[in-house]
């Protein structure tokens, strides 16, 4: 069995901690069994591995999220990146083709597709195992997981099961209703409808035949290059609602969507994270502070405060689901990102009257990691090493660097840095245009570059 985890999201519902590069699944706000903070991504991968499912994991995501996945999981899962975001059908098609043509999986391989961010329990993965088994036994070509509704929510699609005449716990699907209003949702629940949990199981050949209706390719690289030829549509609309052999297995355990602040605070690692003081007279207050300055809350009731380099949120918990349209008003670059080598945080940005710009970051590189060998066409940089030790490559010459060293990198000058220990750098970018895309990467092998 192969599991495809879908990692998408624009990062607006948990603003300001999430952004276009760091979506909600990367926020380390949950508590791991060992008492340390973990992200939704780390939690779901841990749960899959602990569940006993004999399954390898492939994550389908955008190029912007690949570094964050590598930073949190290392190289222990496959990552397939979309050339651009085009909804869940093309993403699943791309990942399925990768498994077929790169891993040479057979048409009979069982594929389970699931979201990366459900907050759930161990029996959820037992249900996934039942879905895979049902496909293998021919119960239906496509199996869905249905969640027992707790409220008449209008944010989920609904699956109305038909009678289970064989008493197998596998129900043929009578019909689908996509995100009805509350009144219709109440009627559907009365009729026995389930939430569509976004979990699908099928044989690899089933998906391969659907993809061939749109495009036939001889390699994964060819599909990747022709990705825009696939329709920009959800898997539910393109596949599930058109399926002629589809069934649903209900999941009766605990399941929660923690994509908004009011839901997330119920499961957070702690009510105060970061440089925070909450007074004894405060009630139901949760604060997450990624800034260096302190936050003090006195006499507050039922609020969430979140502070990051991207902004500051102060909201009554009941109002926090309304955040997204307000966050969309801010069209700024991400001020904090996780990369495969560590993290960076933007500390300041200056635009001078003559158009000259300066951007100040603090970079934190994990020991053993490196920033790629590269050069810039439109900016120069000054690196000030404030902690740790490493090796600097500058136009092919390698030297040791340590706390207190300062390096001026000119426009067009090739450079890279390797962290021998945890390395912290203050980077000042200067030029008429400062964009992340101004990077030309070159090949460089650190294995034979000692000093």
Coordinates of C-alpha atoms in Angstrom, one line a residue:
X1 CA 0.0 0.0 0.0
X2 CA 1.1 3.5 -0.8
X3 CA -0.2 6.6 1.0
X4 CA -0.3 10.0 -0.8
X5 CA -0.5 12.9 1.7
X6 CA -1.9 16.1 0.2
X7 CA -0.1 19.1 1.5
X8 CA -1.6 22.4 0.2
X9 CA -3.1 25.5 1.7
X10 CA -2.6 29.2 1.3
X11 CA -1.7 29.7 4.9
X12 CA -4.3 32.4 5.7
X13 CA -6.7 30.9 8.3
X14 CA -3.9 30.7 10.9
X15 CA -2.3 34.1 10.0
X16 CA 0.1 35.5 11.1
X17 CA 2.0 32.3 12.0
X18 CA 1.1 30.8 8.6
X19 CA 1.8 32.3 5.2
X20 CA 2.1 31.2 1.6
X21 CA 5.4 29.4 2.4
X22 CA 4.5 28.0 5.9
X23 CA 1.0 26.6 5.9
X24 CA -0.8 25.5 9.0
X25 CA 0.6 21.9 8.8
X26 CA 4.1 23.1 9.5
X27 CA 3.3 25.0 12.7
X28 CA 4.9 23.3 15.8
X29 CA 2.0 23.9 18.1
X30 CA 0.8 20.4 19.1
X31 CA 2.3 18.2 21.8
X32 CA 4.2 15.0 20.8
X33 CA 4.1 11.9 23.1
X34 CA 7.6 12.8 24.4
X35 CA 6.3 16.2 25.5
X36 CA 7.9 18.3 22.8
X37 CA 6.1 20.5 20.3
X38 CA 5.3 19.0 16.9
X39 CA 3.5 20.1 13.7
X40 CA 0.4 18.6 12.1
X41 CA 2.8 17.2 9.4
X42 CA 5.1 15.5 12.0
X43 CA 2.1 14.2 13.9
X44 CA 0.3 12.5 10.9
X45 CA 3.6 10.9 9.7
X46 CA 4.3 9.7 13.2
X47 CA 0.8 8.3 13.5
X48 CA 1.0 6.4 10.2
X49 CA 4.3 4.8 11.2
X50 CA 3.0 3.9 14.6
X51 CA -0.3 2.5 13.2
X52 CA 1.2 -0.7 11.9
X53 CA 0.1 0.0 8.3
X54 CA 2.6 -1.5 5.8
X55 CA 2.7 1.7 3.7
X56 CA 5.3 4.0 2.2
X57 CA 4.5 7.8 2.2
X58 CA 4.6 10.2 -0.7
X59 CA 3.7 13.8 -0.1
X60 CA 2.2 15.9 -3.0
X61 CA 2.8 19.6 -2.5
X62 CA 3.9 22.8 -4.0
X63 CA 7.5 23.7 -4.7
X64 CA 7.2 26.5 -2.0
X65 CA 6.5 23.9 0.7
X66 CA 9.2 21.3 -0.2
X67 CA 11.9 22.8 1.9
X68 CA 9.7 23.0 5.0
X69 CA 8.8 19.3 4.6
X70 CA 12.5 18.4 4.3
X71 CA 13.3 20.5 7.3
X72 CA 10.7 18.7 9.5
X73 CA 11.0 15.1 8.1
X74 CA 14.4 14.9 6.6
X75 CA 14.7 12.7 3.5
X76 CA 12.6 9.9 4.9
X77 CA 9.5 10.4 2.6
X78 CA 9.1 11.0 -1.1
X79 CA 8.0 14.5 -2.1
X80 CA 6.4 15.3 -5.4
X81 CA 6.1 19.0 -6.3
X82 CA 3.5 20.5 -8.6
X83 CA 4.8 23.0 -11.2
X84 CA 1.9 25.2 -10.0
X85 CA -1.1 24.8 -7.7
X86 CA -4.0 23.3 -9.7
X87 CA -6.3 21.7 -7.1
X88 CA -6.5 18.1 -5.9
X89 CA -7.2 16.1 -9.0
X90 CA -4.0 17.1 -10.9
X91 CA -2.0 16.8 -7.7
X92 CA -3.2 13.2 -7.2
X93 CA -2.7 12.5 -10.8
X94 CA 0.9 13.7 -10.6
X95 CA 1.7 11.7 -7.5
X96 CA 0.1 8.6 -8.9
X97 CA 2.1 8.8 -12.1
X98 CA 5.2 9.3 -10.0
X99 CA 4.5 6.0 -8.2
X100 CA 3.8 4.3 -11.4
X101 CA 6.7 5.5 -13.6
X102 CA 9.4 6.3 -11.0
X103 CA 8.8 3.6 -8.4
X104 CA 7.4 1.1 -11.0
X105 CA 4.4 0.2 -8.9
X106 CA 2.0 -2.2 -10.6
X107 CA -1.6 -1.3 -11.6
X108 CA -2.8 -3.5 -8.7
X109 CA -1.0 -1.4 -6.1
X110 CA -3.4 0.0 -3.5
X111 CA -3.2 3.8 -3.2
X112 CA -4.7 5.7 -0.3
X113 CA -5.0 9.5 -0.6
X114 CA -5.5 11.5 2.5
X115 CA -5.1 15.1 3.8
X116 CA -2.0 16.0 5.8
X117 CA -3.8 17.8 8.6
X118 CA -6.5 15.8 10.3
X119 CA -6.4 15.8 14.1
X120 CA -7.5 12.2 14.9
X121 CA -6.7 9.0 16.7
X122 CA -5.3 5.5 16.1
X123 CA -8.6 4.0 14.9
X124 CA -8.6 6.4 12.0
X125 CA -5.7 4.4 10.5
X126 CA -7.4 1.1 11.2
X127 CA -10.2 2.5 9.0
X128 CA -7.7 3.3 6.3
X129 CA -6.5 -0.3 6.5
X130 CA -10.1 -1.5 6.1
X131 CA -10.6 0.8 3.1
X132 CA -7.4 -0.7 1.4
X133 CA -8.6 -4.2 2.1
X134 CA -12.1 -3.4 0.7
X135 CA -10.5 -2.3 -2.6
X136 CA -8.3 -5.3 -2.7
X137 CA -11.3 -7.6 -2.2
X138 CA -13.3 -5.8 -5.0
X139 CA -15.9 -4.2 -2.8
X140 CA -15.8 -1.1 -5.1
X141 CA -13.3 0.6 -7.4
X142 CA -13.2 3.6 -5.2
X143 CA -13.6 3.7 -1.4
X144 CA -14.2 6.8 0.7
X145 CA -14.0 7.5 4.4
X146 CA -17.1 9.1 5.9
X147 CA -16.9 11.1 9.2
X148 CA -19.8 10.9 11.6
X149 CA -21.0 14.6 11.7
X150 CA -21.0 16.4 15.0
X151 CA -22.7 19.5 13.7
X152 CA -24.6 20.6 10.6
X153 CA -21.5 22.2 9.2
X154 CA -21.6 24.0 5.8
X155 CA -17.8 23.7 5.4
X156 CA -17.8 20.0 4.5
X157 CA -19.1 17.9 1.6
X158 CA -21.7 15.2 2.5
X159 CA -21.9 11.6 1.5
X160 CA -25.3 9.9 1.7
X161 CA -24.8 6.1 2.0
X162 CA -27.2 3.5 0.6
X163 CA -28.2 0.4 2.5
X164 CA -25.5 -2.1 3.5
X165 CA -27.4 -5.1 2.5
X166 CA -24.5 -7.5 3.2
X167 CA -23.9 -6.1 6.7
X168 CA -20.2 -5.6 5.9
X169 CA -19.8 -2.1 7.2
X170 CA -19.1 -1.0 3.6
X171 CA -21.9 1.2 2.2
X172 CA -22.6 1.9 -1.5
X173 CA -22.9 5.7 -2.1
X174 CA -26.3 7.0 -3.0
X175 CA -25.3 10.6 -3.7
X176 CA -23.0 13.5 -2.8
X177 CA -23.9 17.0 -1.6
X178 CA -21.1 19.6 -1.8
X179 CA -21.1 22.1 1.2
X180 CA -24.8 22.6 1.7
X181 CA -26.2 25.4 3.9
X182 CA -27.0 24.6 7.5
X183 CA -30.6 23.8 7.0
X184 CA -29.9 21.3 4.2
X185 CA -27.0 19.8 6.3
X186 CA -29.4 19.2 9.2
X187 CA -31.7 17.3 6.8
X188 CA -28.8 15.3 5.4
X189 CA -27.6 14.3 8.8
X190 CA -31.1 13.2 9.7
X191 CA -31.0 10.9 6.6
X192 CA -27.7 9.4 7.8
X193 CA -25.3 11.4 5.7
X194 CA -21.6 11.5 6.6
X195 CA -18.9 14.2 6.1
X196 CA -16.6 13.5 3.2
X197 CA -13.3 13.0 5.1
X198 CA -11.1 13.5 2.0
X199 CA -9.7 10.0 2.2
X200 CA -9.8 7.9 -0.9
X201 CA -8.6 4.4 -1.7
X202 CA -8.2 2.8 -5.2
X203 CA -5.9 0.7 -7.3
X204 CA -3.2 2.6 -9.1
X205 CA -4.5 1.4 -12.5
X206 CA -7.8 3.0 -11.7
X207 CA -6.2 6.4 -11.5
X208 CA -3.8 5.7 -14.4
X209 CA -6.8 5.1 -16.7
X210 CA -8.4 8.4 -15.7
X211 CA -5.2 10.3 -16.3
X212 CA -4.9 8.8 -19.8
X213 CA -8.2 10.4 -20.8
X214 CA -6.4 13.8 -20.7
X215 CA -2.8 13.0 -21.4
X216 CA -0.6 10.0 -22.3
X217 CA 3.0 10.2 -21.3
X218 CA 6.0 7.9 -21.3
X219 CA 7.7 9.3 -18.2
X220 CA 7.0 11.2 -15.0
X221 CA 9.2 14.1 -16.3
X222 CA 6.9 14.4 -19.3
X223 CA 3.8 14.7 -17.2
X224 CA 5.5 17.2 -15.0
X225 CA 6.4 19.4 -18.0
X226 CA 2.8 19.1 -19.4
X227 CA 1.1 19.5 -16.1
X228 CA -1.0 22.5 -17.2
X229 CA -2.8 20.2 -19.6
X230 CA -4.6 18.5 -16.7
X231 CA -7.9 20.2 -15.7
X232 CA -7.8 22.5 -12.7
X233 CA -10.5 20.8 -10.6
X234 CA -10.9 18.9 -7.4
X235 CA -10.7 15.1 -7.1
X236 CA -14.2 15.1 -5.7
X237 CA -15.7 16.8 -8.8
X238 CA -13.6 15.1 -11.4
X239 CA -13.4 11.5 -10.0
X240 CA -15.6 10.8 -7.0
X241 CA -18.9 12.2 -8.1
X242 CA -18.5 10.6 -11.6
X243 CA -17.5 7.2 -10.2
X244 CA -19.8 4.2 -11.1
X245 CA -18.4 1.9 -8.4
X246 CA -17.9 3.8 -5.2
X247 CA -18.5 3.0 -1.5
X248 CA -17.9 4.6 1.9
X249 CA -16.7 3.2 5.2
X250 CA -17.8 5.3 8.2
X251 CA -15.2 6.4 10.8
X252 CA -16.7 6.6 14.2
X253 CA -13.7 7.8 16.3
X254 CA -12.5 11.3 17.2
X255 CA -11.7 13.6 14.2
X256 CA -11.3 17.3 14.1
X257 CA -10.4 20.0 11.6
X258 CA -8.0 22.3 13.5
X259 CA -7.6 24.8 10.6
X260 CA -8.9 27.8 12.6
X261 CA -7.5 29.4 15.8
X262 CA -10.5 28.6 18.0
X263 CA -10.2 24.8 17.1
X264 CA -6.4 24.8 17.3
X265 CA -6.2 26.3 20.7
X266 CA -8.1 23.3 22.1
X267 CA -5.2 21.1 21.2
X268 CA -2.2 23.4 21.5
X269 CA 1.0 22.4 23.2
X270 CA 0.6 25.2 25.8
X271 CA -1.6 28.2 26.4
X272 CA 1.5 30.5 26.4
X273 CA 4.3 29.8 23.8
X274 CA 7.2 32.1 23.4
X275 CA 8.0 35.3 25.3
X276 CA 4.6 35.5 27.0
X277 CA 3.1 36.3 30.4
X278 CA -0.6 35.5 31.1
X279 CA -2.0 36.9 34.3
X280 CA -3.9 34.8 36.8
X281 CA -7.1 36.8 36.1
X282 CA -7.1 35.8 32.4
X283 CA -9.5 33.1 31.3
X284 CA -9.4 31.0 28.1
X285 CA -6.5 33.0 26.7
X286 CA -3.9 31.5 24.3
X287 CA -0.8 33.3 23.1
X288 CA 1.8 32.3 20.6
X289 CA 4.7 34.8 20.3
X290 CA 7.5 34.3 17.7
X291 CA 8.8 37.8 18.3
X292 CA 11.6 38.8 20.7
X293 CA 9.5 41.4 22.4
X294 CA 7.3 40.2 25.3
X295 CA 3.5 40.0 25.3
X296 CA 1.5 40.4 28.5
X297 CA -2.2 39.6 28.8
X298 CA -4.1 40.7 31.9
X299 CA -7.8 40.1 32.5
X300 CA -8.4 38.8 29.0
X301 CA -11.2 36.3 28.3
X302 CA -11.5 33.8 25.5
X303 CA -9.1 35.4 23.2
X304 CA -6.2 34.2 21.0
X305 CA -3.1 36.4 20.4
X306 CA -0.5 35.3 17.7
X307 CA 2.5 37.4 16.9
X308 CA 5.1 36.7 14.2
X309 CA 7.3 38.7 11.8
X310 CA 4.3 38.6 9.4
X311 CA 2.0 40.5 11.8
X312 CA 0.0 40.4 15.1
X313 CA -3.5 38.9 15.6
X314 CA -5.8 39.7 18.5
X315 CA -9.1 37.9 18.3
X316 CA -12.0 36.6 20.3
X317 CA -11.9 32.9 19.7
X318 CA -15.4 32.8 18.4
X319 CA -14.5 35.4 15.7
X320 CA -11.3 33.7 14.6
X321 CA -12.9 31.6 11.8
X322 CA -13.7 34.9 10.1
X323 CA -9.9 35.8 9.8
X324 CA -9.1 34.7 6.2
X325 CA -10.6 37.6 4.2
X326 CA -8.8 40.1 6.5
X327 CA -5.5 38.3 6.2
X328 CA -5.9 38.4 2.4
X329 CA -5.6 42.2 2.6
X330 CA -1.9 41.9 3.3
X331 CA 0.0 41.0 0.2
X332 CA 3.5 41.0 1.5
X333 CA 6.3 38.5 1.1
X334 CA 6.7 35.8 3.8
X335 CA 8.7 37.2 6.7
X336 CA 9.5 33.7 8.1
X337 CA 10.3 30.5 6.3
X338 CA 11.5 27.0 6.9
X339 CA 14.1 25.8 4.4
X340 CA 15.7 22.4 4.0
X341 CA 18.8 23.8 5.8
X342 CA 17.0 25.6 8.6
X343 CA 15.0 28.8 9.0
X344 CA 15.2 32.5 8.2
X345 CA 13.4 35.5 9.7
X346 CA 13.2 39.0 8.2
X347 CA 14.2 41.5 10.8
X348 CA 13.8 44.8 8.8
X349 CA 13.2 46.3 5.4
X350 CA 14.2 49.7 4.2
X351 CA 13.2 51.5 1.0
X352 CA 15.2 54.7 0.5
X353 CA 14.0 57.8 -1.6
X354 CA 16.3 56.9 -4.5
X355 CA 14.8 53.4 -4.8
X356 CA 17.7 51.6 -3.1
X357 CA 16.6 48.8 -0.8
X358 CA 18.0 47.0 2.2
X359 CA 16.6 43.8 3.7
X360 CA 17.9 42.3 7.0
X361 CA 17.4 38.6 7.8
X362 CA 18.7 36.3 10.5
X363 CA 19.6 32.8 9.1
X364 CA 19.8 29.7 11.3
X365 CA 21.5 26.7 9.6
X366 CA 21.4 23.3 11.2
X367 CA 24.7 21.5 11.7
X368 CA 25.6 19.5 8.7
X369 CA 23.4 21.5 6.3
X370 CA 24.3 24.1 3.7
X371 CA 23.0 26.9 1.5
X372 CA 23.4 26.0 -2.2
X373 CA 26.3 27.5 -4.3
X374 CA 24.7 30.4 -6.0
X375 CA 25.0 34.0 -7.2
X376 CA 22.7 37.0 -7.6
X377 CA 22.3 39.4 -10.5
X378 CA 20.6 42.3 -8.8
X379 CA 21.8 42.4 -5.2
X380 CA 24.9 42.3 -3.0
X381 CA 24.9 40.8 0.5
X382 CA 26.8 41.2 3.8
X383 CA 27.0 38.2 6.1
X384 CA 27.9 38.7 9.8
X385 CA 28.4 35.5 11.6
X386 CA 27.1 35.8 15.1
X387 CA 27.3 32.2 16.4
X388 CA 28.7 28.8 15.4
X389 CA 31.3 27.6 12.9
X390 CA 31.2 26.8 9.2
X391 CA 32.9 26.8 5.8
X392 CA 32.4 29.6 3.3
X393 CA 32.8 29.1 -0.4
X394 CA 33.5 32.3 -2.3
X395 CA 34.3 32.1 -6.0
X396 CA 35.6 28.6 -5.6
X397 CA 37.8 29.3 -2.5
X398 CA 36.8 27.7 0.8
X399 CA 37.7 29.3 4.2
X400 CA 36.6 28.7 7.7
X401 CA 34.2 31.2 9.4
X402 CA 33.1 31.7 13.0
X403 CA 31.5 34.2 15.3
X404 CA 32.5 37.8 14.5
X405 CA 33.5 37.2 10.9
X406 CA 32.0 39.5 8.3
X407 CA 31.9 38.8 4.5
X408 CA 30.9 41.1 1.7
X409 CA 29.3 39.2 -1.3
X410 CA 29.2 41.3 -4.4
X411 CA 26.7 41.1 -7.3
X412 CA 27.5 38.1 -9.4
X413 CA 29.9 36.6 -6.9
X414 CA 29.4 32.8 -6.4
X415 CA 29.0 31.8 -2.8
X416 CA 27.8 29.1 -0.4
X417 CA 28.0 28.3 3.3
X418 CA 28.2 24.9 5.1
X419 CA 27.3 24.7 8.8
X420 CA 29.8 22.6 10.8
X421 CA 27.8 23.5 13.9
X422 CA 24.5 25.3 14.4
X423 CA 25.3 28.5 12.6
X424 CA 23.6 31.9 12.9
X425 CA 24.1 34.6 10.3
X426 CA 22.8 38.2 10.0
X427 CA 22.3 38.8 6.3
X428 CA 21.8 42.2 4.8
X429 CA 20.7 42.3 1.2
X430 CA 21.2 45.6 -0.7
X431 CA 20.2 46.6 -4.2
X432 CA 17.5 48.1 -6.4
X433 CA 15.4 44.9 -6.4
X434 CA 15.3 42.3 -3.6
X435 CA 13.4 39.1 -4.5
X436 CA 13.8 35.5 -3.6
X437 CA 13.8 34.6 -7.3
X438 CA 17.1 36.4 -7.8
X439 CA 19.1 33.2 -7.3
X440 CA 21.2 31.3 -9.8
X441 CA 22.1 27.9 -8.3
X442 CA 25.2 26.0 -9.3
X443 CA 26.6 22.5 -8.6
X444 CA 28.9 22.2 -5.6
X445 CA 30.1 19.2 -3.7
X446 CA 31.0 19.8 0.0
X447 CA 32.2 16.3 0.5
X448 CA 35.7 17.1 -0.7
X449 CA 35.8 20.7 0.4
X450 CA 37.8 20.7 3.7
X451 CA 40.0 23.5 4.9

